[in-house]
Amino acid sequence: MHLRSLNDFTIKEFEEIIDKAIEMKKNPEKYSEALKNKTLLMIFEKPSLRTRVSFEVGMTQMGGHGIFYSIKDSPLGKKESIEDTAKTASRYVNIIMARLFKQKDIESLAENSSVPVINALTDKYHPCQIMADLQIIKEKKGKLKGLKLAYCGDSNNNVTHSLLLGCSMVGMNISVACPEGKEFMPQKDVLDKAMENAKETGSKIEVLNDAKKAVENADVVYTDSWMSYHIPETEKEERIKIFTPFQVNSELMSKAKDNAIFMNCLPAIRGMEQTAEVIDGKQSIVFDEAENRLHAQKAIMLYLIEKIKK
Ligand code: CP
Ligand code: NVA
C-alpha cells in the first residue's frame, strides 16, 4: 500500500490514521520502538524544511532511521530511471518518501517499489500536509464534520487539491476562492473526486472568485504560497497582481467566524498570501500546524509498514 494521494485511503482508514496521530502525539514514548531497525529513504527533488526534518525526526522517535537523498546527488533522470531507482532502493529500505515535481513520477516510484511509497509533495498533491492539517483542526475544534474551511489564493495547487480531497472525506465544507481562469483553479479530476466523496459524507464544496464570500462564516481560513516551489521567479510580479485580491488580511479574517483559526502550510511570505498581522496574530495556528507534520507522518508510516506485515 502506498500514499500517492489521499485517494489511496478509504474514508475509514483516513479517519483512523488522523485519530492515531492524535493518540501518538499524546503518548510518544509508547511508540519509541515501533519502527526499530526500520529505514526510511527520503528522496528530494525540491527544497524543504518541515517535510525533511519531521520525517527524519519521526523515524528517530520510533527507533528507526531516515536517509536524506537529494536528486541533485543521484544518477536519477541522468543515468538511472525512476523504475530502477524504486526497484533497487526497495531492496534496502522499509519505506520510501519522495518530494518530486511530477505526480506521474510518484506513481512510477510506487508501481516499481516493493515497499510503501509516500508522496511528500508533488505539483499536484500534498497528502501528508493535509493529514497534519486535519489533525490540528480536530484537536483545536473537537470535530471535523460540519466545519467550514475557506481557502483563498492559488488553487491550481497541491495543497488546495489535497484539501479538497481531505475535507470531502471527513464531511467538512470547503469554499475555495481564486482568480478566474483554469490556470488558477483546482483541476477538474480533483474536483470531481471531491464531489464524489461529498455525496457520501455530506460536504459542501464550492469554487468562487470572491474571497469575502468564501470566508463568510468560516471556522478555518487557509492560504498557501502564491509562488509554489515549481513556479518560476519570472512570474512573480504578475502573480502578485493576480492574487492580491485573495490576500488574507485582517479585514478578510473579520468576515469569518470570531473564533476562526488561520492556517498556512508554510513556507509563508508576510505581505503576500497573508499579512504579518494575520500570520503573527492570535488566530494563527501555523506553528501548531507545522508541528503536526511530525505526528501525522509517524502515524502514516506506522500504518503503511504494519499494513504490509498483514
Ligand atoms: N509545508 C511543507 O511541506 O513545508 P516544507 O516545504 O518546508 O517541507
Ligand atoms: N504549494 C506549495 C506548498 C509548499 C509546502 C508548494 O508547492 O511550494
Coordinates of C-alpha atoms and ligand atoms in Angstrom, one line a residue:
M1 CA 0.0 0.0 0.0
H2 CA 1.2 3.5 -0.9
L3 CA 0.2 7.1 -0.1
R4 CA 0.4 8.7 -3.6
S5 CA -2.6 10.9 -2.9
L6 CA -5.4 10.8 -0.3
N7 CA -7.4 8.7 -2.8
D8 CA -5.2 5.8 -1.6
F9 CA -7.1 5.7 1.7
T10 CA -10.6 4.8 2.3
I11 CA -12.6 7.3 4.4
K12 CA -12.4 4.9 7.3
E13 CA -8.7 4.4 7.1
F14 CA -8.2 8.2 6.7
E15 CA -10.1 8.9 9.9
E16 CA -8.4 6.1 11.8
I17 CA -4.9 7.5 10.9
I18 CA -5.9 11.0 12.0
D19 CA -7.1 9.6 15.3
K20 CA -4.0 7.5 15.6
A21 CA -1.8 10.6 15.1
I22 CA -3.7 12.4 17.9
E23 CA -3.1 9.5 20.2
M24 CA 0.6 9.1 19.2
K25 CA 1.1 12.8 19.9
K26 CA -0.2 12.3 23.5
N27 CA 1.9 9.1 24.1
P28 CA 5.0 9.3 22.0
E29 CA 7.0 7.1 24.4
K30 CA 4.6 4.2 23.7
Y31 CA 5.9 4.1 20.1
S32 CA 9.6 4.6 20.8
E33 CA 10.4 1.2 19.3
A34 CA 7.6 0.9 16.9
L35 CA 9.9 1.1 13.9
K36 CA 13.0 -0.2 15.4
N37 CA 15.6 -1.2 12.8
K38 CA 13.5 0.2 10.0
T39 CA 14.9 2.6 7.5
L40 CA 13.1 5.4 5.5
L41 CA 14.6 6.7 2.3
M42 CA 13.8 10.4 1.7
I43 CA 14.2 11.4 -1.9
F44 CA 14.1 15.2 -2.6
E45 CA 13.8 16.9 -5.9
K46 CA 12.7 20.3 -4.3
P47 CA 13.7 22.2 -1.2
S48 CA 12.1 21.6 2.3
L49 CA 12.3 22.4 5.9
R50 CA 9.3 20.8 7.6
T51 CA 9.0 17.7 5.5
R52 CA 12.6 16.8 5.6
V53 CA 13.1 17.4 9.3
S54 CA 9.8 16.0 10.5
F55 CA 10.1 12.7 8.6
E56 CA 13.6 12.1 9.8
V57 CA 12.8 13.0 13.5
G58 CA 9.7 10.8 13.2
M59 CA 11.8 7.8 12.3
T60 CA 14.3 8.6 15.1
Q61 CA 11.4 8.9 17.6
M62 CA 10.1 5.4 16.6
G63 CA 13.5 3.8 16.8
G64 CA 14.2 3.8 13.1
H65 CA 16.5 5.8 10.8
G66 CA 15.9 8.2 7.9
I67 CA 18.3 8.7 5.0
F68 CA 18.2 12.0 3.1
Y69 CA 18.8 11.5 -0.6
S70 CA 18.9 14.6 -2.8
I71 CA 18.1 14.1 -6.5
K72 CA 21.0 16.5 -7.2
D73 CA 23.5 13.9 -5.9
S74 CA 21.8 11.0 -7.7
P75 CA 22.0 9.4 -11.1
L76 CA 18.2 9.6 -11.3
G77 CA 17.0 11.2 -14.5
K78 CA 20.5 11.1 -15.9
K79 CA 22.0 7.6 -15.8
E80 CA 19.1 5.8 -13.9
S81 CA 15.4 5.6 -14.4
I82 CA 12.8 6.1 -11.7
E83 CA 11.8 2.5 -12.2
D84 CA 15.3 1.2 -11.5
T85 CA 15.7 3.5 -8.5
A86 CA 12.5 2.1 -7.0
K87 CA 13.5 -1.5 -7.6
T88 CA 16.9 -1.0 -6.2
A89 CA 16.1 1.2 -3.2
S90 CA 13.3 -1.0 -2.0
R91 CA 15.8 -3.9 -1.6
Y92 CA 17.5 -1.8 1.1
V93 CA 14.9 0.2 2.9
N94 CA 11.5 -0.4 4.5
I95 CA 9.7 2.7 3.3
I96 CA 10.3 5.5 0.8
M97 CA 9.1 9.0 0.8
A98 CA 9.7 11.4 -2.1
R99 CA 9.2 15.0 -2.9
L100 CA 9.1 15.3 -6.7
F101 CA 7.8 17.7 -9.3
K102 CA 5.6 15.3 -11.2
Q103 CA 2.8 13.2 -9.8
K104 CA 3.4 10.6 -12.5
D105 CA 6.9 10.1 -11.1
I106 CA 5.5 9.3 -7.7
E107 CA 3.1 6.8 -9.4
S108 CA 6.1 5.1 -11.2
L109 CA 8.1 5.0 -8.0
A110 CA 5.2 3.3 -6.2
E111 CA 4.5 0.9 -9.1
N112 CA 8.1 -0.3 -9.0
S113 CA 8.7 -0.4 -5.3
S114 CA 8.2 -3.4 -3.1
V115 CA 7.9 -1.2 0.0
P116 CA 5.4 1.6 0.7
V117 CA 6.0 4.9 -1.1
I118 CA 4.7 8.2 0.4
N119 CA 4.1 11.4 -1.6
A120 CA 5.9 14.1 0.3
L121 CA 4.6 16.7 -2.2
T122 CA 4.3 16.8 -6.0
D123 CA 3.0 19.7 -8.1
K124 CA -0.4 18.0 -7.8
Y125 CA -0.8 16.8 -4.3
H126 CA 0.5 17.2 -0.7
P127 CA -1.3 14.4 1.3
C128 CA 0.9 14.4 4.4
Q129 CA 0.3 18.1 4.9
I130 CA -3.5 17.7 4.8
M131 CA -3.4 14.8 7.3
A132 CA -1.5 17.0 9.7
D133 CA -3.9 19.9 9.0
L134 CA -7.0 17.9 9.7
Q135 CA -5.4 16.5 12.8
I136 CA -4.7 20.1 14.2
I137 CA -8.2 21.2 13.2
K138 CA -9.7 18.3 15.1
E139 CA -7.5 19.0 18.1
K140 CA -8.5 22.7 18.1
K141 CA -12.2 22.4 17.3
G142 CA -13.0 18.9 18.7
K143 CA -14.5 17.7 15.4
L144 CA -14.2 17.9 11.7
K145 CA -17.7 17.1 10.2
G146 CA -19.8 20.2 9.5
L147 CA -16.9 22.7 9.9
K148 CA -16.3 25.2 7.1
L149 CA -12.8 25.7 5.7
A150 CA -12.2 28.7 3.3
Y151 CA -9.1 28.5 1.1
C152 CA -8.0 31.7 -0.6
G153 CA -5.4 32.1 -3.3
D154 CA -3.6 29.9 -5.8
S155 CA -5.9 27.0 -6.2
N156 CA -4.4 25.0 -9.1
N157 CA -2.2 23.9 -6.3
N158 CA -1.1 20.7 -4.5
V159 CA -2.3 21.9 -1.1
T160 CA -5.7 23.0 -2.4
H161 CA -6.1 19.7 -4.2
S162 CA -5.4 17.7 -1.1
L163 CA -7.6 19.9 1.0
L164 CA -10.5 19.3 -1.4
L165 CA -10.0 15.6 -1.1
G166 CA -9.4 15.6 2.6
C167 CA -12.2 17.9 3.6
S168 CA -14.7 16.0 1.4
M169 CA -13.6 12.7 3.1
V170 CA -14.4 13.9 6.6
G171 CA -17.6 15.8 5.9
M172 CA -16.1 19.3 6.1
N173 CA -17.4 22.1 3.9
I174 CA -14.8 23.8 1.7
S175 CA -15.1 27.1 -0.2
V176 CA -12.2 27.8 -2.5
A177 CA -11.7 31.4 -3.6
C178 CA -9.3 32.0 -6.6
P179 CA -8.9 34.2 -9.7
E180 CA -10.9 33.3 -12.8
G181 CA -9.1 31.1 -15.2
K182 CA -8.2 27.4 -15.5
E183 CA -4.6 28.1 -14.5
F184 CA -5.6 29.3 -11.0
M185 CA -8.5 26.9 -10.3
P186 CA -8.5 23.4 -8.9
Q187 CA -8.1 20.7 -11.6
K188 CA -11.3 19.1 -12.7
D189 CA -10.5 15.5 -11.9
V190 CA -9.7 16.5 -8.3
L191 CA -13.0 18.5 -8.0
D192 CA -14.9 15.5 -9.5
K193 CA -13.4 13.1 -6.9
A194 CA -14.1 15.6 -4.1
M195 CA -17.8 15.9 -5.2
E196 CA -18.0 12.1 -5.3
N197 CA -16.7 11.9 -1.7
A198 CA -19.1 14.7 -0.7
K199 CA -22.1 12.6 -1.8
E200 CA -21.1 10.1 0.8
T201 CA -20.1 12.5 3.6
G202 CA -22.4 15.4 3.0
S203 CA -19.7 18.0 2.5
K204 CA -20.5 21.2 0.6
I205 CA -17.9 22.2 -2.0
E206 CA -17.8 25.5 -3.9
V207 CA -15.2 27.3 -6.0
L208 CA -15.7 31.1 -6.1
N209 CA -13.9 34.2 -7.4
D210 CA -14.7 36.2 -4.3
A211 CA -12.6 35.8 -1.2
K212 CA -15.0 37.7 1.1
K213 CA -17.9 35.4 0.1
A214 CA -15.7 32.3 0.6
V215 CA -14.7 33.2 4.2
E216 CA -18.2 34.1 5.4
N217 CA -18.9 32.0 8.4
A218 CA -15.7 30.0 8.1
D219 CA -14.2 28.1 11.0
V220 CA -10.8 27.9 9.3
V221 CA -9.2 30.3 6.8
Y222 CA -6.4 28.7 4.9
T223 CA -3.9 30.1 2.4
D224 CA -0.8 28.8 0.6
S225 CA 2.1 30.4 -1.2
W226 CA 1.5 32.3 -4.5
M227 CA 4.9 31.1 -5.5
S228 CA 5.0 27.4 -5.1
Y229 CA 8.3 25.6 -5.5
H230 CA 7.7 24.8 -9.1
I231 CA 6.6 28.4 -10.2
P232 CA 9.4 30.3 -12.0
E233 CA 10.6 33.6 -10.3
T234 CA 9.9 35.4 -13.6
E235 CA 6.1 35.0 -12.9
K236 CA 6.3 36.6 -9.5
E237 CA 5.3 40.2 -10.4
E238 CA 2.3 39.1 -12.5
R239 CA 1.1 36.7 -9.9
I240 CA 1.3 39.3 -7.1
K241 CA -1.1 41.4 -9.2
I242 CA -3.5 38.5 -9.9
F243 CA -3.6 37.1 -6.3
T244 CA -3.6 40.3 -4.3
P245 CA -7.5 40.4 -4.1
F246 CA -7.2 37.0 -2.4
Q247 CA -4.7 38.0 0.3
V248 CA -5.7 37.0 3.8
N249 CA -5.6 40.3 5.8
S250 CA -7.4 41.4 9.0
E251 CA -10.3 42.7 7.1
L252 CA -10.8 39.4 5.3
M253 CA -10.4 37.5 8.6
S254 CA -13.1 39.6 10.2
K255 CA -15.6 38.1 7.8
A256 CA -15.0 34.6 9.2
K257 CA -16.4 33.4 12.5
D258 CA -15.0 35.2 15.5
N259 CA -13.3 32.0 16.7
A260 CA -11.9 31.2 13.2
I261 CA -8.4 29.9 13.0
F262 CA -5.8 30.9 10.4
M263 CA -3.7 28.3 8.7
N264 CA -0.8 28.2 6.2
C265 CA 1.2 25.1 5.5
L266 CA 4.4 27.2 5.3
P267 CA 6.7 28.4 4.0
A268 CA 4.9 31.8 4.0
I269 CA 5.8 35.3 2.9
R270 CA 4.4 38.1 5.1
G271 CA 2.8 40.7 2.8
M272 CA 2.0 38.2 0.1
E273 CA -0.6 35.5 0.6
Q274 CA -1.3 36.9 4.1
T275 CA -0.3 39.9 6.1
A276 CA 2.0 39.8 9.1
E277 CA -0.8 40.8 11.4
V278 CA -2.7 37.7 10.4
I279 CA 0.1 35.1 10.5
D280 CA 1.6 36.5 13.7
G281 CA -1.8 37.3 15.2
K282 CA -3.8 35.4 17.8
Q283 CA -6.0 33.4 15.4
S284 CA -2.9 31.9 13.6
I285 CA -2.1 28.3 14.5
V286 CA 0.6 27.9 11.8
F287 CA 3.3 26.5 14.1
D288 CA 1.0 24.0 15.8
E289 CA 0.1 23.0 12.3
A290 CA 3.7 22.6 11.3
E291 CA 4.4 20.5 14.5
N292 CA 1.7 18.1 13.5
R293 CA 3.6 17.1 10.3
L294 CA 5.7 15.1 12.7
H295 CA 2.8 13.3 14.5
A296 CA 0.7 12.7 11.4
Q297 CA 3.6 11.3 9.4
K298 CA 4.6 9.0 12.3
A299 CA 1.0 7.6 12.2
I300 CA 1.1 7.3 8.4
M301 CA 4.5 5.5 8.3
L302 CA 3.4 3.1 11.1
Y303 CA 0.1 2.4 9.3
L304 CA 1.8 1.6 5.9
I305 CA 4.5 -0.5 7.4
E306 CA 2.1 -2.5 9.6
K307 CA -0.3 -2.9 6.6
I308 CA 2.3 -4.8 4.6
K309 CA 3.1 -7.1 7.5
K310 CA -0.5 -8.3 7.5
Ligands
CP1 N1 4.7 22.6 4.4 C1 5.8 22.0 3.9 O1 5.7 20.9 3.2 O2 7.0 22.6 4.2 P1 8.4 22.3 3.6 O3 8.4 22.7 2.1 O4 9.4 23.1 4.4 O5 8.7 20.8 3.7
NVA2 N1 2.1 24.8 -2.7 C1 3.4 24.9 -2.0 C2 3.4 24.0 -0.8 C3 4.7 24.1 0.0 C4 4.7 23.2 1.1 C5 4.5 24.4 -3.0 O1 4.3 23.5 -3.8 O2 5.6 25.0 -2.9

